[in-house]
CSV table of C-alpha atoms and ligand atoms in Angstrom, one decimal:
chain,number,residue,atom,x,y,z
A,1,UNK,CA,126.8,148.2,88.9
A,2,UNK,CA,123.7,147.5,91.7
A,3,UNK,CA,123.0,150.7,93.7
A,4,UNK,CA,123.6,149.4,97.3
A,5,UNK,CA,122.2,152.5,98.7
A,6,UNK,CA,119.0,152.1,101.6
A,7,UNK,CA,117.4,153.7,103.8
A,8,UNK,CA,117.6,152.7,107.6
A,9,UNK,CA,115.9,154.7,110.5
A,10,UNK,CA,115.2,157.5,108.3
A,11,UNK,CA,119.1,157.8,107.2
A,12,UNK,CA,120.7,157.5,104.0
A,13,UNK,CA,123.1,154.3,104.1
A,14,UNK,CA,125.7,153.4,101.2
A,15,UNK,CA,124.9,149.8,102.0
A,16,UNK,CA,122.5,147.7,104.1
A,17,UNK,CA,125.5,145.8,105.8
A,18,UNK,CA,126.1,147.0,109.4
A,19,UNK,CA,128.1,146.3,111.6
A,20,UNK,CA,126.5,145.5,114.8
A,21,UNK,CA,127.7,146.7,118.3
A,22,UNK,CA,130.8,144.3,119.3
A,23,UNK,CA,134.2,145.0,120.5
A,24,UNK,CA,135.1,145.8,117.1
A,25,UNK,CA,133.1,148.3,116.6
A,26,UNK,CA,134.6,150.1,119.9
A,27,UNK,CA,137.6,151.8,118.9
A,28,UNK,CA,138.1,154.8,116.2
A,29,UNK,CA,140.5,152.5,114.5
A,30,UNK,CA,138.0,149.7,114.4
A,31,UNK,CA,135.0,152.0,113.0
A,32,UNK,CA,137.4,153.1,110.0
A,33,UNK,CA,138.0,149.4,109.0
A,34,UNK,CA,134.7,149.0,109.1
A,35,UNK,CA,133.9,151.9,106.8
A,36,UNK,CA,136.9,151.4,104.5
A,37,UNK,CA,135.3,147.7,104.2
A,38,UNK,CA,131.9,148.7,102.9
A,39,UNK,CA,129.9,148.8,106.5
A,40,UNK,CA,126.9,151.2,105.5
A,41,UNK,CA,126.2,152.4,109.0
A,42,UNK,CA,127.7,151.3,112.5
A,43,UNK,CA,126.2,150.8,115.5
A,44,UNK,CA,128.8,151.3,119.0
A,45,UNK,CA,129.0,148.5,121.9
A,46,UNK,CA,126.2,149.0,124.5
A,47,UNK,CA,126.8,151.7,127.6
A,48,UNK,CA,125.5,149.7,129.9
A,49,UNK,CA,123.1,151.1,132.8
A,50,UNK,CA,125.4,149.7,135.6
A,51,UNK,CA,128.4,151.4,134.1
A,52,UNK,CA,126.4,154.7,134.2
A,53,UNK,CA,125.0,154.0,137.6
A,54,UNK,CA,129.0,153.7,139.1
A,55,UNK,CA,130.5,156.5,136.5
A,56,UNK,CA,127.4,159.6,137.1
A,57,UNK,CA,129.4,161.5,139.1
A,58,UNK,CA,132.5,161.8,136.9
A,59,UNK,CA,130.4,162.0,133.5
A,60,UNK,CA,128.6,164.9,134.8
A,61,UNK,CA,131.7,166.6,135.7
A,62,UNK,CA,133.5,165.7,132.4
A,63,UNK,CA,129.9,167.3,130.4
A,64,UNK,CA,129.7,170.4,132.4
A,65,UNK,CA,133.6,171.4,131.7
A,66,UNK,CA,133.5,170.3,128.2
A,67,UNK,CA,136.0,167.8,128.6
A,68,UNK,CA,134.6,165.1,126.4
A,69,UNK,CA,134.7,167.3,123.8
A,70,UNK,CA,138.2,168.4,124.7
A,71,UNK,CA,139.9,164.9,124.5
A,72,UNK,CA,138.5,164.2,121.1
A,73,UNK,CA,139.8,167.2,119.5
A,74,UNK,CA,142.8,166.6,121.5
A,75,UNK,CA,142.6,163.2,119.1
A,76,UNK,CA,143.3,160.7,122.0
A,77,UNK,CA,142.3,157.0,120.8
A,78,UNK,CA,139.1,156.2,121.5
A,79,UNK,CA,138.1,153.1,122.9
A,80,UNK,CA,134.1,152.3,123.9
A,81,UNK,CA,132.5,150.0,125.8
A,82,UNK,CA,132.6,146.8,128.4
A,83,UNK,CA,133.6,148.9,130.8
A,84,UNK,CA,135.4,151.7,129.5
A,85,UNK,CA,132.8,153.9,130.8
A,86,UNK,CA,131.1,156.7,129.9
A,87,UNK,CA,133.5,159.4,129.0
A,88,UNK,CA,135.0,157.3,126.9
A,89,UNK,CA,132.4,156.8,125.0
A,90,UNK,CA,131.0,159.4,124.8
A,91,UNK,CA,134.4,160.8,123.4
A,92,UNK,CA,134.7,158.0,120.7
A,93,UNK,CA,130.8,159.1,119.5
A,94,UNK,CA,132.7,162.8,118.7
A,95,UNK,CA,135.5,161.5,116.9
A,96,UNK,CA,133.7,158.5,115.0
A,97,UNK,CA,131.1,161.9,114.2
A,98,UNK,CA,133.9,163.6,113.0
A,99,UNK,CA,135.9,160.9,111.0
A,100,UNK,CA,133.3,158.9,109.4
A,101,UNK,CA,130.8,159.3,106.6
A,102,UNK,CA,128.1,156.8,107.6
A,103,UNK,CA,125.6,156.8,109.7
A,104,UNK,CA,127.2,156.4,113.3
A,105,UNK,CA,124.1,154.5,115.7
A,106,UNK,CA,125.1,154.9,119.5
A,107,UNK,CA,123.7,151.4,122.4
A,108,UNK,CA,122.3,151.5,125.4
A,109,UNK,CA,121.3,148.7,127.2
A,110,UNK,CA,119.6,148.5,130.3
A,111,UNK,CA,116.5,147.5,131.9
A,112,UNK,CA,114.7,150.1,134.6
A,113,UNK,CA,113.0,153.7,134.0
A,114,UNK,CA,116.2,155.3,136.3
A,115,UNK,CA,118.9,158.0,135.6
A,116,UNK,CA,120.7,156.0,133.2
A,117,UNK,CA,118.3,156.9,130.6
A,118,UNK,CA,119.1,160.8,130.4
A,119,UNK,CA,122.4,160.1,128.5
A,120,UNK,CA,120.5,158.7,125.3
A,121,UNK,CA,120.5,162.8,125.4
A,122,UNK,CA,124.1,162.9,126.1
A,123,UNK,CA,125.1,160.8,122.9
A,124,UNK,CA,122.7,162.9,120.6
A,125,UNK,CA,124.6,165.7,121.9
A,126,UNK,CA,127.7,164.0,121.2
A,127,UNK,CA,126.9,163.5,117.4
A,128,UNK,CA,125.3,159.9,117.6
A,129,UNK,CA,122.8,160.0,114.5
A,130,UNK,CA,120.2,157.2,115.8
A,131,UNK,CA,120.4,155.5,119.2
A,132,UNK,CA,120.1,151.5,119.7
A,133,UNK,CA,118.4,150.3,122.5
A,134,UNK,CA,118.7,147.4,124.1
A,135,UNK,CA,116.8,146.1,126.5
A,136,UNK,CA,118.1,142.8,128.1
A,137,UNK,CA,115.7,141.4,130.9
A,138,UNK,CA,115.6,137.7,132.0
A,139,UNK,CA,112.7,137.6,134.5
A,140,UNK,CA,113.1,134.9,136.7
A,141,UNK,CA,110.2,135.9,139.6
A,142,UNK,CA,107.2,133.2,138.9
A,143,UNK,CA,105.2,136.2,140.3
A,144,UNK,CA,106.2,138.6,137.6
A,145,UNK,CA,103.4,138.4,134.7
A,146,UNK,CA,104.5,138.3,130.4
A,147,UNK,CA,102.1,141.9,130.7
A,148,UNK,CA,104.2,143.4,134.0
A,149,UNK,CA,107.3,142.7,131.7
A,150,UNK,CA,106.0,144.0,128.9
A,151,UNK,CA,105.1,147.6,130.4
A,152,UNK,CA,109.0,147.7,131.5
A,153,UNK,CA,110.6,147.8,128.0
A,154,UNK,CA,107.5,150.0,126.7
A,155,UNK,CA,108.0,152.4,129.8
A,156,UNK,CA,112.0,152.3,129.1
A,157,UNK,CA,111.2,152.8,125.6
A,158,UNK,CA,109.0,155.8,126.3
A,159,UNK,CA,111.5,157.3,128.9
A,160,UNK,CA,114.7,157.3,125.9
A,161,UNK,CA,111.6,158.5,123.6
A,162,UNK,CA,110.9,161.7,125.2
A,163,UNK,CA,114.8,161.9,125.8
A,164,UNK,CA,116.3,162.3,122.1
A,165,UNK,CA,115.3,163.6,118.6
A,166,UNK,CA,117.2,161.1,116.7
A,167,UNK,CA,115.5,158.1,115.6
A,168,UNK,CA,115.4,155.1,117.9
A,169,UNK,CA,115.9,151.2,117.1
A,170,UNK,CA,115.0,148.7,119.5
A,171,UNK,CA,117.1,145.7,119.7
A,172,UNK,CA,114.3,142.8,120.8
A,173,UNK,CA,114.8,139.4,122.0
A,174,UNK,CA,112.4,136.7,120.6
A,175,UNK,CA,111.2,135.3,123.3
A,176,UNK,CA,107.7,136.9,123.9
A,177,UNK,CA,104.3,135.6,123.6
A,178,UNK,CA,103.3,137.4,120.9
A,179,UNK,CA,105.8,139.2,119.0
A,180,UNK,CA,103.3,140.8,116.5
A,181,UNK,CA,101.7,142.7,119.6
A,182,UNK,CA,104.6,143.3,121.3
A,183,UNK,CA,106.2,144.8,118.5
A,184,UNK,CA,103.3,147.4,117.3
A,185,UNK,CA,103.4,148.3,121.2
A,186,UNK,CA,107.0,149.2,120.8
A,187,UNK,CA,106.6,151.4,117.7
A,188,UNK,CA,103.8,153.0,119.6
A,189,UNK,CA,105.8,153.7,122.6
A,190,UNK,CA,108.4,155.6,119.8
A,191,UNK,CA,110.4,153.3,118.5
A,192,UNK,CA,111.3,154.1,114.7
A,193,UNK,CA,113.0,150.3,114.1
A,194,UNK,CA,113.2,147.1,115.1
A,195,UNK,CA,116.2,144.5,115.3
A,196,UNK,CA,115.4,141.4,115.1
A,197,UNK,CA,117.1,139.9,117.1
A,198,UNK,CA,119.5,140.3,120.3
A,199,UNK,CA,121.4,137.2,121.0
A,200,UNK,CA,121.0,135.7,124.5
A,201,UNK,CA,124.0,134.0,125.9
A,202,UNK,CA,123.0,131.1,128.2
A,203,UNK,CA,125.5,130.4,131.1
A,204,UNK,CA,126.6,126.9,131.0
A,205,UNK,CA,128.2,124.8,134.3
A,206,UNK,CA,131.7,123.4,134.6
A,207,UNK,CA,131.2,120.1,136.0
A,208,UNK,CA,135.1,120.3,137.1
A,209,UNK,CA,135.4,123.1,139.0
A,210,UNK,CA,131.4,123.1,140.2
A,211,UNK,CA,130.5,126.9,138.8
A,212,UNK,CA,128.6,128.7,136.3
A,213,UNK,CA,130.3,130.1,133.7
A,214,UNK,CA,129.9,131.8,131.1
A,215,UNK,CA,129.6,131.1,128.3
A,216,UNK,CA,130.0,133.0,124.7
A,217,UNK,CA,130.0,131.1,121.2
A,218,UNK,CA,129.3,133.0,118.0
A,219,UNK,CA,126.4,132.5,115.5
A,220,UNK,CA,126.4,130.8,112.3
A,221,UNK,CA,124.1,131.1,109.4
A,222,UNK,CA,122.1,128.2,111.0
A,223,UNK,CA,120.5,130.6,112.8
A,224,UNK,CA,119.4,133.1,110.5
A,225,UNK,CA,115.8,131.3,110.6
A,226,UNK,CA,114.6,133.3,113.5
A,227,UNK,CA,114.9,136.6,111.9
A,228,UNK,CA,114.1,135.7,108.8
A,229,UNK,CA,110.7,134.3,110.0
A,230,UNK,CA,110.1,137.2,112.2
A,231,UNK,CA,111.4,140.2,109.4
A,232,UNK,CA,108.6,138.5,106.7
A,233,UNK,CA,106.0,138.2,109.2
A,234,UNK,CA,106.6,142.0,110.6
A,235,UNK,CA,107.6,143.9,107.4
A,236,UNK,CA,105.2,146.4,105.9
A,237,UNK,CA,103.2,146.0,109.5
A,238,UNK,CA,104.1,149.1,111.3
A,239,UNK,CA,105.9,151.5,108.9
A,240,UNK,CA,109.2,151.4,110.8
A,241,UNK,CA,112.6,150.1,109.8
A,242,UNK,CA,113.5,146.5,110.2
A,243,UNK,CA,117.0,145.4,110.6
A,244,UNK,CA,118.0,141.4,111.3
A,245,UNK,CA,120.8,140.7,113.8
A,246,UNK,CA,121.4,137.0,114.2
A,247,UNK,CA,122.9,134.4,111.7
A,248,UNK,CA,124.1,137.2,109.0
A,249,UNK,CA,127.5,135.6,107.6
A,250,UNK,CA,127.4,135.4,103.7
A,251,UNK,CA,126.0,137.5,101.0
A,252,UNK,CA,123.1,134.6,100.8
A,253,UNK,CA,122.0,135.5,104.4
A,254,UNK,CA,121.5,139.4,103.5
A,255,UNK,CA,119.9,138.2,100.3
A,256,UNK,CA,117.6,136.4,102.2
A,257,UNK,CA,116.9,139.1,104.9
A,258,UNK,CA,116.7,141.5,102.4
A,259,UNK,CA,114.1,139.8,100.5
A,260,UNK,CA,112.3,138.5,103.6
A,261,UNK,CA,111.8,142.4,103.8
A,262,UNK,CA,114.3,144.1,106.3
A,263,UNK,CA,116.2,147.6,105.6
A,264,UNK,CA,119.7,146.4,107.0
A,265,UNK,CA,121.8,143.2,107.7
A,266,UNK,CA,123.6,143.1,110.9
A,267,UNK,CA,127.1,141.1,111.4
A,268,UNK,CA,128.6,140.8,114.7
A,269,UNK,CA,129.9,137.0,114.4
A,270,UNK,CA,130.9,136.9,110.9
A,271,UNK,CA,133.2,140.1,111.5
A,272,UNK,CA,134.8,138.9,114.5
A,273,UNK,CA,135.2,135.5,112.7
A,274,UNK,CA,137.1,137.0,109.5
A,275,UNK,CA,137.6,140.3,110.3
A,276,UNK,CA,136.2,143.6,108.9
A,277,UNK,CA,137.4,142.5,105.6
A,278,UNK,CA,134.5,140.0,105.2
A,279,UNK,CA,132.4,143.0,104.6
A,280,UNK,CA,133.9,143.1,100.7
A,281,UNK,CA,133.2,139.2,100.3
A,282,UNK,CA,129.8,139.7,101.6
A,283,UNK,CA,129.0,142.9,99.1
A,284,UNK,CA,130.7,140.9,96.2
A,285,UNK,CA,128.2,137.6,96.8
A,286,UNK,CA,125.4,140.5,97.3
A,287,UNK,CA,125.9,142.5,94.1
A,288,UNK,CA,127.3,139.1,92.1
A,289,UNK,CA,123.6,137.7,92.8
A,290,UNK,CA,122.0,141.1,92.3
A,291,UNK,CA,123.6,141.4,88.6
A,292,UNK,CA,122.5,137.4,87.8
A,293,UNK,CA,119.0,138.0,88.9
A,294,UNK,CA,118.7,141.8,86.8
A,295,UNK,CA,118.0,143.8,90.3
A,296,UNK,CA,119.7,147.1,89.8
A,297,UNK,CA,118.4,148.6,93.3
A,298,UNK,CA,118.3,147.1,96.8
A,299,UNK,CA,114.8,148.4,96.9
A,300,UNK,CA,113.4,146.5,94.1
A,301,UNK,CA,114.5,143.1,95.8
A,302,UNK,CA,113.0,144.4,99.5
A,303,UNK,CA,110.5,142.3,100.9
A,304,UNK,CA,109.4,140.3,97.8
A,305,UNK,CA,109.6,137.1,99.9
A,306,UNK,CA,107.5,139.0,103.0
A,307,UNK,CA,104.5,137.1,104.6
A,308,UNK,CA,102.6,139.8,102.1
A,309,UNK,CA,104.2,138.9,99.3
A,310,UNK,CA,104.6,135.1,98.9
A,311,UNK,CA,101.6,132.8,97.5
A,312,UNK,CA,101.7,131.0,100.8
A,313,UNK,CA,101.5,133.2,103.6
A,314,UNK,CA,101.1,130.2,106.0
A,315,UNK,CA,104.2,128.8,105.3
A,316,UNK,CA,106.0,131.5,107.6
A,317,UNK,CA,103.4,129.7,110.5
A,318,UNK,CA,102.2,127.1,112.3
A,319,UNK,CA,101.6,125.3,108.7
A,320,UNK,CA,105.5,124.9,108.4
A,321,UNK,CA,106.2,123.3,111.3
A,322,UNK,CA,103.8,120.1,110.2
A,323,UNK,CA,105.7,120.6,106.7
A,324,UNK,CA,109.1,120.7,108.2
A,325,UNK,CA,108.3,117.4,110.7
A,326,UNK,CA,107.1,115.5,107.8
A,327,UNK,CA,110.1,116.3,105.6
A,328,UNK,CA,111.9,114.1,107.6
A,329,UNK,CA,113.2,111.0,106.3
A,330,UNK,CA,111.8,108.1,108.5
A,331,UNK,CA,114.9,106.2,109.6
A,332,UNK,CA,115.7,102.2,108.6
A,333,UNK,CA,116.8,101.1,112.1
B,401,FMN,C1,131.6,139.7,121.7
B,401,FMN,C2,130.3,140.3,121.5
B,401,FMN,C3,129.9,141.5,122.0
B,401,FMN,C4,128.6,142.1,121.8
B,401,FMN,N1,128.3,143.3,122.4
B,401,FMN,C5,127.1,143.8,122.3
B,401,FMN,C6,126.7,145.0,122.9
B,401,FMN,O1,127.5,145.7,123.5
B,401,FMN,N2,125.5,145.5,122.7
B,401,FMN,C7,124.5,144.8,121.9
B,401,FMN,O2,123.4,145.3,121.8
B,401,FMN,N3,124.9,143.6,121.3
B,401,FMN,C8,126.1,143.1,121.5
B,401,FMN,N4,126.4,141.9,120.9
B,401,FMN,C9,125.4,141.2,120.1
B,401,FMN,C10,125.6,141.5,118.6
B,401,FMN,O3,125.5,142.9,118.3
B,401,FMN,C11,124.6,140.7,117.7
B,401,FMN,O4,123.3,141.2,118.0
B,401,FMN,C12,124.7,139.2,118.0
B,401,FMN,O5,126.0,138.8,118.1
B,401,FMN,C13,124.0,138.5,116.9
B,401,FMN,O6,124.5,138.8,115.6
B,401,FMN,P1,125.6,137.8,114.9
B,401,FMN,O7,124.9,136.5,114.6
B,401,FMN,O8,125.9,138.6,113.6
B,401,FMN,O9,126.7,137.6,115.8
B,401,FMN,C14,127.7,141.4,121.1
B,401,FMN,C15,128.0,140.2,120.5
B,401,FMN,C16,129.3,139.6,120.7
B,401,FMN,C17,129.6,138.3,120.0
C-alpha cells in the first residue's frame, strides 16, 4: 500500500489532498467529513479584514474574558466565515484544534498594513497550526505602479511575519509581471509556502436588469494548466512549500501537481461539486496510479516532471506557446 504521508509547511500530513478554504470547510461538522474522507490538512474560509474592521470592539472583549474559549468547551456548533465574524471563528479554530488530527491551516485575507493583521496572533493563540494568507488586490489606479503594488503584499506579508510563529502560506494570484521575482520576494518577506493559485472571480453584467453582478462558477480540471506551469517552474527555487489551488478534481490532477513538484493538492470546486466524499475517489485514482507505476512514497514521485527535471526545460516557456499554436489543425473551410 503507497505511503500517502507529506510534508506541507513544515507539518506532517497523512495525505497531500487539502481541502481548501470554502464554505465547507467552515463548520466543525464540515471539517470532520473532510477528515473522515482522507483530507490531509484543512485550511478555514478567509477572516476577512473588513469583518475585523466592524467586529474589533466585540473580539477584544470576547479575548480578554476568555469567552472564545468558553463557548468551544461549552461545544456550541461552530460555524466560520463570510461573515460570521470573528468570535466565531476564532471559536471553530479551538474546537477543529481539539477534534481533529490534521493539520488545521487558519485564512486571512486582506490587503492594507492596519489592525486587522494582529489576529494572525489571535488564531495561533487559538490552536491554528499554519496561517493562510490571502491577499486579494485589484488595482485599478493607472497611477499605481506593478512595484507600489508589490511592496503592499510584501509589507502585509512582513506585518503577519513578525505577528505569528507558525508557518505562513501565501495564497498568490497569477497575475504579476514576473512571478519568479515576486515569488522569492515573498519567501524573503517570511513566507514559508506558496499557493499557487487564488481564483479571481470576474463580475459579469445583466443586460436585463442593467447591473453588475456577480458572478461565481466553479473550476474544472481545464484549468489546472496555470498551476501546473507555475509549481514546475518554482519548485526546488526557494526552499519553501508549494501547494496548487486551481483545477484539482481527479486523482490525475494531483498526479500531475504532484509530479510538476508541489507538496499539497488543493480542492475547493471538486468538493463542493461531489461532496467531501470525492476525497476517497480522488486517493483511490492517486494510489491505483501509484501501485501501476511502482512508487511506494509520495516523495519519490515529487517534482520529477519540474522545469529541473524534464529534458526540455523550455517547454514550460515561451517555446510552448509556438508549439501549442502550431499544433493546431489548419481548418478546411
Ligand atoms: C464558494 C467558495 C468560497 C471560497 N472561499 C474562499 C475563502 O474564504 N478564502 C480563500 O482564500 N479562498 C476561497 N475560495 C477559493 C478556493 O479556496 C480555491 O482557491 C479556488 O476555488 C480554486 O480552487 P478549485 O479549483 O479547487 O476550486 C473559495 C472558493 C469558492 C468556490
Amino acid at each position: 500500500m503507497a505511503d500517502l504521508r507529506t510534508r506541507y509547511l513544515g507539518l506532517e500530513l497523512p495525505s497531500p489532498l487539502v481541502a481548501s478554504s470554502s464554505p465547507l470547510t467552515g463548520s466543525l461538522e464540515g471539517l470532520r467529513r473532510l477528515e473522515a474522507a482522507g483530507a490531509g490538512a484543512v485550511v478555514l474560509p478567509s477572516l476577512f479584514e473588513e469583518d475585523l474592521a466592524e467586529e474589533a470592539g466585540e473580539v477584544d472583549a470576547l479575548l480578554a474574558t476568555g469567552a472564545t474559549n468558553a463557548e468551544a468547551r461549552a461545544g456550541q456548533p461552530a460555524q466560520a466565515g463570510y461573515g460570521a465574524g470573528p468570535a466565531a471563528y476564532l471559536s471553530l479554530v479551538t474546537q477543529a484544534k481539539q477534534t481533529l488530527s490534521v493539520p488545521l491551516v487558519a485564512s486571512l485575507n486582506g490587503v492594507s498594513r492596519t489592525g486587522w493583521v494582529r489576529y494572525a496572533a489571535r488564531l495561533e493563540q487559538a490552536g491554528a497550526d499554519a496561517l493562510e494568507l490571502n491577499i486579494y488586490y485589484v488595482s485599478s489606479r493607472p497611477g499605481s505602479s506593478s512595484s507600489e503594488v508589490e511592496w503592499h503584499y510584501l509589507d502585509v506579508v512582513r506585518a503577519v511575519r513578525q505577528a505569528i510563529r507558525i508557518p505562513l502560506a501565501v495564497k498568490l494570484s497569477p497575475y504579476f509581471s514576473s512571478l519568479a521575482n515576486m515569488a522569492g520576494q515573498l519567501v524573503e518577506a517570511g513566507a514559508n509556502g506558496l499557493v499557487l493559485f487564488n481564483r479571481f472571480y470576474q463580475p459579469d453584467l445583466d443586460i436585463e436588469t442593467m447591473e453588475v453582478r456577480p458572478a461565481l462558477e466553479l473550476s474544472s480540471s481545464t484549468e489546472l494548466q496555470l498551476p501546473l506551469r507555475w509549481i514546475a517552474i518554482l519548485h526546488r527555487r526557494f526552499g519553501v512549500s508549494l501547494a496548487a489551488s486551481t483545477g484539482v478534481h481527479t486523482g490525475e490532477d494531483v498526479l500531475k501537481v504532484l509530479l510538476a513538484g508541489a507538496d499539497v493538492a488543493m480542492m475547493t470546486s471538486a468538493l463542493l461539486r461531489n461532496g467531501p466524499d470525492h476525497l476517497r475517489r480522488v486517493e483511490g485514482g492517486l494510489r491505483d496510479w501509484m501501485d501501476r507505476h511502482g512508487y511506494e512514497t509520495v516523495d519519490q514521485l515529487r517534482g520529477r516532471l519540474s522545469q529541473r527535471s524534464v529534458p526540455d526545460p523550455a517547454a514550460f516557456e515561451r517555446a510552448n506557446y509556438i508549439k501549442t499554436l502550431a499544433s493546431h489543425p489548419t481548418p478546411n473551410r
